[in-house]
mmCIF file of C-alpha atoms in Angstrom:
data_model
loop_
_atom_site.group_PDB
_atom_site.id
_atom_site.type_symbol
_atom_site.label_atom_id
_atom_site.label_comp_id
_atom_site.label_asym_id
_atom_site.label_seq_id
_atom_site.Cartn_x
_atom_site.Cartn_y
_atom_site.Cartn_z
ATOM 1 C CA MET A 1 -46.118 20.327 18.701
ATOM 2 C CA LEU A 2 -46.739 23.616 20.506
ATOM 3 C CA LYS A 3 -44.498 24.122 23.553
ATOM 4 C CA VAL A 4 -46.051 26.047 26.448
ATOM 5 C CA ASN A 5 -43.895 27.473 29.233
ATOM 6 C CA PHE A 6 -46.173 27.058 32.251
ATOM 7 C CA LEU A 7 -45.226 29.536 35.014
ATOM 8 C CA SER A 8 -46.216 29.074 38.631
ATOM 9 C CA ASP A 9 -44.590 30.194 41.862
ATOM 10 C CA PHE A 10 -46.564 27.455 43.611
ATOM 11 C CA LEU A 11 -44.661 24.758 41.707
ATOM 12 C CA LYS A 12 -41.292 26.331 42.501
ATOM 13 C CA PHE A 13 -41.901 26.932 46.214
ATOM 14 C CA ARG A 14 -44.062 23.884 46.978
ATOM 15 C CA LYS A 15 -41.852 22.705 49.855
ATOM 16 C CA PHE A 16 -42.258 26.074 51.627
ATOM 17 C CA ILE A 17 -45.950 26.797 51.067
ATOM 18 C CA GLY A 18 -47.278 23.247 51.143
ATOM 19 C CA VAL A 19 -50.181 21.942 49.097
ATOM 20 C CA ASN A 20 -53.071 24.333 48.596
ATOM 21 C CA GLY A 21 -55.989 24.797 46.233
ATOM 22 C CA ALA A 22 -54.017 26.933 43.789
ATOM 23 C CA LEU A 23 -51.253 24.339 43.528
ATOM 24 C CA ILE A 24 -53.742 21.537 42.900
ATOM 25 C CA ALA A 25 -55.486 23.631 40.219
ATOM 26 C CA VAL A 26 -52.167 24.371 38.483
ATOM 27 C CA GLU A 27 -51.139 20.704 38.471
ATOM 28 C CA THR A 28 -54.552 19.565 37.213
ATOM 29 C CA GLN A 29 -54.585 22.080 34.389
ATOM 30 C CA ALA A 30 -51.034 21.155 33.379
ATOM 31 C CA LYS A 31 -51.976 17.458 33.181
ATOM 32 C CA VAL A 32 -54.936 18.236 30.924
ATOM 33 C CA MET A 33 -52.822 20.519 28.712
ATOM 34 C CA GLN A 34 -50.182 17.790 28.241
ATOM 35 C CA LYS A 35 -52.651 15.850 26.101
ATOM 36 C CA TYR A 36 -52.537 18.602 23.473
ATOM 37 C CA VAL A 37 -49.251 20.512 23.888
ATOM 38 C CA LYS A 38 -45.793 19.973 25.335
ATOM 39 C CA VAL A 39 -45.760 21.604 28.776
ATOM 40 C CA LEU A 40 -42.558 23.025 30.231
ATOM 41 C CA PHE A 41 -42.560 24.231 33.826
ATOM 42 C CA ASN A 42 -40.898 27.534 34.806
ATOM 43 C CA ASN A 43 -38.453 27.263 31.892
ATOM 44 C CA TYR A 44 -35.970 30.135 31.717
ATOM 45 C CA GLY A 45 -34.596 29.046 28.334
ATOM 46 C CA LYS A 46 -35.783 29.849 24.806
ATOM 47 C CA GLU A 47 -37.296 26.511 23.765
ATOM 48 C CA TYR A 48 -40.989 27.365 24.001
ATOM 49 C CA ASP A 49 -43.667 28.979 21.825
ATOM 50 C CA LEU A 50 -46.030 30.483 24.407
ATOM 51 C CA VAL A 51 -45.886 31.640 28.040
ATOM 52 C CA HIS A 52 -48.835 30.773 30.303
ATOM 53 C CA SER A 53 -48.498 32.433 33.706
ATOM 54 C CA HIS A 54 -50.457 31.336 36.776
ATOM 55 C CA GLY A 55 -48.908 33.709 39.258
ATOM 56 C CA CYS A 56 -47.698 37.243 39.557
ATOM 57 C CA PHE A 57 -44.926 36.927 42.081
ATOM 58 C CA PRO A 58 -41.279 37.905 41.470
ATOM 59 C CA TYR A 59 -40.062 34.445 40.399
ATOM 60 C CA THR A 60 -42.582 34.106 37.572
ATOM 61 C CA PHE A 61 -42.299 37.816 36.716
ATOM 62 C CA ARG A 62 -38.581 37.328 36.012
ATOM 63 C CA ILE A 63 -39.305 34.455 33.609
ATOM 64 C CA LEU A 64 -42.220 36.374 32.074
ATOM 65 C CA LYS A 65 -39.942 39.335 31.283
ATOM 66 C CA LYS A 66 -37.570 36.940 29.493
ATOM 67 C CA GLY A 67 -40.504 35.726 27.372
ATOM 68 C CA ILE A 68 -41.366 39.338 26.543
ATOM 69 C CA LYS A 69 -37.773 39.968 25.421
ATOM 70 C CA LEU A 70 -37.992 36.901 23.187
ATOM 71 C CA LYS A 71 -41.322 38.233 21.810
ATOM 72 C CA LYS A 72 -43.278 35.152 22.903
ATOM 73 C CA PRO A 73 -47.079 35.410 23.237
ATOM 74 C CA ILE A 74 -48.158 35.810 26.882
ATOM 75 C CA VAL A 75 -51.290 34.335 28.489
ATOM 76 C CA ILE A 76 -51.944 35.306 32.105
ATOM 77 C CA SER A 77 -54.539 33.464 34.163
ATOM 78 C CA ALA A 78 -53.390 34.445 37.639
ATOM 79 C CA HIS A 79 -56.081 35.254 40.158
ATOM 80 C CA GLN A 80 -54.298 37.485 42.653
ATOM 81 C CA THR A 81 -55.744 40.868 43.567
ATOM 82 C CA HIS A 82 -54.580 43.556 45.942
ATOM 83 C CA TYR A 83 -57.458 42.531 48.219
ATOM 84 C CA ASP A 84 -55.629 39.251 48.925
ATOM 85 C CA THR A 85 -53.278 41.122 51.255
ATOM 86 C CA ASP A 86 -55.865 43.456 52.822
ATOM 87 C CA SER A 87 -56.148 43.004 56.602
ATOM 88 C CA SER A 88 -54.230 39.722 56.585
ATOM 89 C CA PHE A 89 -51.144 40.899 58.502
ATOM 90 C CA ILE A 90 -49.558 43.975 60.118
ATOM 91 C CA PHE A 91 -49.219 46.908 57.671
ATOM 92 C CA SER A 92 -51.182 44.966 55.053
ATOM 93 C CA LYS A 93 -53.276 48.008 54.092
ATOM 94 C CA GLN A 94 -50.116 49.988 53.306
ATOM 95 C CA ILE A 95 -48.561 47.107 51.381
ATOM 96 C CA SER A 96 -51.836 46.529 49.526
ATOM 97 C CA LEU A 97 -51.415 49.797 47.601
ATOM 98 C CA PHE A 98 -47.962 48.801 46.332
ATOM 99 C CA PHE A 99 -49.190 45.289 45.548
ATOM 100 C CA LYS A 100 -52.052 46.782 43.499
ATOM 101 C CA ILE A 101 -49.588 48.848 41.425
ATOM 102 C CA TYR A 102 -47.368 45.783 40.942
ATOM 103 C CA ILE A 103 -50.280 43.555 39.870
ATOM 104 C CA ILE A 104 -51.579 46.105 37.366
ATOM 105 C CA ARG A 105 -48.104 46.335 35.867
ATOM 106 C CA TYR A 106 -47.849 42.529 35.730
ATOM 107 C CA TYR A 107 -51.258 41.992 34.116
ATOM 108 C CA LYS A 108 -50.562 44.612 31.429
ATOM 109 C CA HIS A 109 -47.875 42.305 30.006
ATOM 110 C CA GLY A 110 -50.460 39.729 28.952
ATOM 111 C CA ASP A 111 -51.477 39.427 25.313
ATOM 112 C CA VAL A 112 -54.635 37.521 26.234
#
């Protein structure tokens, strides 16, 4: 059976960020996927066939880079954009530029 390493910062930091729409979507999709494949969550090991990333934050990026080293196929379905940080807090416009560069770099790692 295919083993999918399902990456999500929302699952890791649930107790800090609380329940939100993105977390519910990630959990729902994982439940549906478990009917067809074995789902591993935020696995840093080697025992998976495919990486499916739902976030682009540093925790999942670290695991994603490990998957790249192991030459695992990468699927990215994160929905973050640099506009998510625009005008949401002090200095957000300045940070938005760096976030845009980071996101572009992250998304380029995806095979699909």
